Structures are given as structure tokens and as C-alpha cells.
């Protein structure tokens, strides 16, 4: 099941949506396994600010989104203010940084996406709870998602900086992937 969960990363990246829509802002979500729209060039300072901000900004995000499909301008301003407390331009900047770090962490811990996808594809035919159509759709989704994922490989600089902070990022990654 872990292999399948990791492989589903490749399907989920196809559903990338920006955190801040252009008109009415929907309730914020940092979707697990979504790719950043504009990857952030990571630095020691950015990693440090991210580590300190993850819990408080995440809590503010949950509070503002609770029961709301669309955020009020006041709620959006509170999210922007909370992210700014940690040196981010706004909540969208914090979200892009979060996705960049989490996707980079995934690449560090799972450096060969093709191998993961091939193993996942091989396991699908033996899944008794899926119809043949569902199995074919999963296989097609994994194959088409692989090209997107391979193009989204983080820069060597981002990979190197995340490698330095693996133990600090790991518990946050586990929280992110269980959303």
C-alpha cells in the first residue's frame, strides 16, 4: 500500500491549483502531493522560516477555512498577516514555499519516479476491489502523470538544501501527506 500511495503522488500532481485564485479566494488548501506553480529557490533562511511557520500558519489556515467555501477579505488578510510574520510575502508565497519543500523532500526520499510508477502499475492488476475499467484508468493516469513529474524534478540546489534538513522536514512531510 505504501508503494501505491507514493505512486499516487504522480497522479495527484496533475491537479495543481494555485492557493490564491484571482477573484474570490476559496478556502485555502495546501494539497498533499501538489506541485508548486512557481517553485521557490530555497535557502537556509527560507527553510528556517518554513520550519517555524508550518504549525502556526497551518493552524490559521484551518481556522479560516473551517466551514467556509470562500474566504472573506478579512480572513485572507489574516492569513497573509500570519505568513508575513514569518517573512513570507503573503499566504500564497508561504503555500508555494511549502509545496516546493514538500515536493523536493519527496524527490530526495523517492529519487526514481519511473521505478515507483512501474512497481505501482505492476501491482494494480492484482487489486480485487477494482473493476477492469478502474484498473485501466489508474494505469493510464500513472503513465500520463509520470511525464509531468519527471519534468518537475527540483533543482540540484533545492535538493541539496532539503537534504541538509531531512530530519526537521520529515515530521511535517508526514503531516502534509496525511491531509
GROMACS .gro file of C-alpha atoms in nm:
model
  179
    1UNK     CA    1   0.000   0.000   0.000
    2UNK     CA    2   0.292   0.236   0.069
    3UNK     CA    3   0.413   0.187  -0.286
    4UNK     CA    4   0.070   0.266  -0.423
    5UNK     CA    5   0.041   0.575  -0.201
    6UNK     CA    6   0.378   0.700  -0.321
    7UNK     CA    7   0.286   0.629  -0.678
    8UNK     CA    8  -0.040   0.818  -0.643
    9UNK     CA    9   0.186   1.122  -0.597
   10UNK     CA   10   0.227   1.110  -0.971
   11UNK     CA   11  -0.145   1.123  -1.036
   12UNK     CA   12  -0.212   1.395  -0.780
   13UNK     CA   13   0.036   1.636  -0.932
   14UNK     CA   14  -0.193   1.674  -1.228
   15UNK     CA   15  -0.446   1.851  -1.008
   16UNK     CA   16  -0.230   2.151  -0.925
   17UNK     CA   17  -0.427   2.458  -0.827
   18UNK     CA   18  -0.288   2.787  -0.702
   19UNK     CA   19  -0.357   2.879  -0.341
   20UNK     CA   20  -0.488   3.224  -0.425
   21UNK     CA   21  -0.739   3.239  -0.711
   22UNK     CA   22  -0.764   3.566  -0.898
   23UNK     CA   23  -1.118   3.672  -0.799
   24UNK     CA   24  -1.294   3.534  -0.491
   25UNK     CA   25  -1.049   3.341  -0.279
   26UNK     CA   26  -1.166   2.992  -0.196
   27UNK     CA   27  -1.087   2.841   0.140
   28UNK     CA   28  -0.712   2.776   0.142
   29UNK     CA   29  -0.573   2.431   0.095
   30UNK     CA   30  -0.220   2.308   0.056
   31UNK     CA   31  -0.297   1.985  -0.121
   32UNK     CA   32  -0.073   1.691  -0.045
   33UNK     CA   33   0.149   1.595  -0.337
   34UNK     CA   34   0.062   1.902  -0.544
   35UNK     CA   35   0.341   2.066  -0.739
   36UNK     CA   36   0.424   2.430  -0.684
   37UNK     CA   37   0.300   2.661  -0.958
   38UNK     CA   38   0.627   2.857  -0.939
   39UNK     CA   39   0.893   2.662  -0.748
   40UNK     CA   40   1.083   2.867  -0.492
   41UNK     CA   41   1.463   2.880  -0.490
   42UNK     CA   42   1.532   2.752  -0.141
   43UNK     CA   43   1.787   2.896   0.101
   44UNK     CA   44   1.883   2.823   0.461
   45UNK     CA   45   1.675   3.123   0.570
   46UNK     CA   46   1.367   3.010   0.378
   47UNK     CA   47   1.390   2.659   0.525
   48UNK     CA   48   1.425   2.803   0.876
   49UNK     CA   49   1.126   3.035   0.831
   50UNK     CA   50   0.922   2.749   0.687
   51UNK     CA   51   1.004   2.518   0.979
   52UNK     CA   52   0.900   2.781   1.234
   53UNK     CA   53   0.588   2.881   1.041
   54UNK     CA   54   0.442   2.543   0.948
   55UNK     CA   55   0.238   2.487   1.265
   56UNK     CA   56   0.109   2.843   1.325
   57UNK     CA   57   0.029   2.920   0.961
   58UNK     CA   58  -0.131   2.577   0.919
   59UNK     CA   59  -0.344   2.635   1.230
   60UNK     CA   60  -0.453   2.975   1.100
   61UNK     CA   61  -0.534   2.817   0.764
   62UNK     CA   62  -0.755   2.554   0.927
   63UNK     CA   63  -0.927   2.813   1.143
   64UNK     CA   64  -1.005   3.041   0.849
   65UNK     CA   65  -1.120   2.755   0.627
   66UNK     CA   66  -1.341   2.586   0.889
   67UNK     CA   67  -1.687   2.569   0.736
   68UNK     CA   68  -1.608   2.827   0.468
   69UNK     CA   69  -1.604   2.753   0.098
   70UNK     CA   70  -1.497   3.110   0.020
   71UNK     CA   71  -1.282   3.333   0.237
   72UNK     CA   72  -1.378   3.685   0.327
   73UNK     CA   73  -1.128   3.961   0.253
   74UNK     CA   74  -1.070   3.983   0.629
   75UNK     CA   75  -0.984   3.612   0.654
   76UNK     CA   76  -0.750   3.642   0.358
   77UNK     CA   77  -0.581   3.939   0.523
   78UNK     CA   78  -0.536   3.739   0.846
   79UNK     CA   79  -0.371   3.455   0.654
   80UNK     CA   80  -0.146   3.697   0.469
   81UNK     CA   81  -0.054   3.863   0.800
   82UNK     CA   82   0.026   3.529   0.968
   83UNK     CA   83   0.252   3.425   0.678
   84UNK     CA   84   0.418   3.769   0.681
   85UNK     CA   85   0.503   3.723   1.049
   86UNK     CA   86   0.750   3.459   0.929
   87UNK     CA   87   0.895   3.665   0.646
   88UNK     CA   88   0.675   3.546   0.360
   89UNK     CA   89   0.524   3.799   0.121
   90UNK     CA   90   0.175   3.658   0.180
   91UNK     CA   91  -0.008   3.330   0.225
   92UNK     CA   92   0.033   3.239  -0.141
   93UNK     CA   93   0.411   3.280  -0.106
   94UNK     CA   94   0.403   3.056   0.201
   95UNK     CA   95   0.199   2.797   0.008
   96UNK     CA   96   0.440   2.792  -0.286
   97UNK     CA   97   0.730   2.752  -0.043
   98UNK     CA   98   0.551   2.467   0.135
   99UNK     CA   99   0.481   2.284  -0.191
  100UNK     CA  100   0.838   2.339  -0.313
  101UNK     CA  101   0.988   2.199   0.007
  102UNK     CA  102   0.749   1.905   0.032
  103UNK     CA  103   0.785   1.801  -0.331
  104UNK     CA  104   1.164   1.837  -0.303
  105UNK     CA  105   1.160   1.620   0.012
  106UNK     CA  106   0.961   1.359  -0.179
  107UNK     CA  107   1.220   1.362  -0.458
  108UNK     CA  108   1.504   1.322  -0.206
  109UNK     CA  109   1.334   1.021  -0.048
  110UNK     CA  110   1.199   0.878  -0.376
  111UNK     CA  111   1.459   0.967  -0.640
  112UNK     CA  112   1.343   0.729  -0.914
  113UNK     CA  113   0.982   0.805  -1.007
  114UNK     CA  114   0.987   0.575  -1.309
  115UNK     CA  115   1.071   0.276  -1.091
  116UNK     CA  116   0.795   0.370  -0.843
  117UNK     CA  117   0.537   0.404  -1.118
  118UNK     CA  118   0.635   0.076  -1.283
  119UNK     CA  119   0.602  -0.107  -0.949
  120UNK     CA  120   0.265   0.056  -0.885
  121UNK     CA  121   0.142  -0.033  -1.234
  122UNK     CA  122   0.253  -0.394  -1.180
  123UNK     CA  123   0.051  -0.412  -0.856
  124UNK     CA  124  -0.276  -0.279  -1.000
  125UNK     CA  125  -0.391  -0.590  -1.193
  126UNK     CA  126  -0.398  -0.793  -0.870
  127UNK     CA  127  -0.629  -0.549  -0.688
  128UNK     CA  128  -0.953  -0.744  -0.650
  129UNK     CA  129  -1.166  -0.448  -0.537
  130UNK     CA  130  -1.125  -0.260  -0.866
  131UNK     CA  131  -1.305  -0.320  -1.195
  132UNK     CA  132  -1.104  -0.371  -1.512
  133UNK     CA  133  -1.204  -0.021  -1.619
  134UNK     CA  134  -1.081   0.130  -1.290
  135UNK     CA  135  -0.754  -0.061  -1.319
  136UNK     CA  136  -0.703   0.066  -1.675
  137UNK     CA  137  -0.780   0.423  -1.565
  138UNK     CA  138  -0.530   0.401  -1.279
  139UNK     CA  139  -0.262   0.264  -1.508
  140UNK     CA  140  -0.328   0.534  -1.770
  141UNK     CA  141  -0.323   0.803  -1.500
  142UNK     CA  142   0.009   0.682  -1.363
  143UNK     CA  143   0.165   0.668  -1.708
  144UNK     CA  144   0.048   1.014  -1.808
  145UNK     CA  145   0.142   1.163  -1.471
  146UNK     CA  146   0.496   1.028  -1.490
  147UNK     CA  147   0.597   1.268  -1.768
  148UNK     CA  148   0.470   1.565  -1.567
  149UNK     CA  149   0.654   1.451  -1.257
  150UNK     CA  150   0.981   1.386  -1.438
  151UNK     CA  151   0.969   1.741  -1.579
  152UNK     CA  152   0.910   1.877  -1.228
  153UNK     CA  153   1.234   1.746  -1.082
  154UNK     CA  154   1.363   2.005  -0.832
  155UNK     CA  155   1.688   2.186  -0.897
  156UNK     CA  156   2.010   2.036  -0.764
  157UNK     CA  157   2.037   2.336  -0.529
  158UNK     CA  158   1.691   2.275  -0.382
  159UNK     CA  159   1.764   1.903  -0.345
  160UNK     CA  160   2.092   1.979  -0.165
  161UNK     CA  161   1.936   2.224   0.082
  162UNK     CA  162   1.646   1.992   0.165
  163UNK     CA  163   1.891   1.705   0.221
  164UNK     CA  164   2.052   1.914   0.496
  165UNK     CA  165   1.718   1.941   0.677
  166UNK     CA  166   1.569   1.594   0.628
  167UNK     CA  167   1.512   1.518   0.997
  168UNK     CA  168   1.337   1.852   1.057
  169UNK     CA  169   1.119   1.830   0.746
  170UNK     CA  170   1.021   1.462   0.784
  171UNK     CA  171   0.752   1.508   1.054
  172UNK     CA  172   0.600   1.800   0.862
  173UNK     CA  173   0.602   1.595   0.542
  174UNK     CA  174   0.415   1.317   0.723
  175UNK     CA  175   0.152   1.569   0.835
  176UNK     CA  176   0.127   1.714   0.484
  177UNK     CA  177   0.081   1.375   0.320
  178UNK     CA  178  -0.191   1.275   0.566
  179UNK     CA  179  -0.413   1.579   0.495
   0.00000   0.00000   0.00000
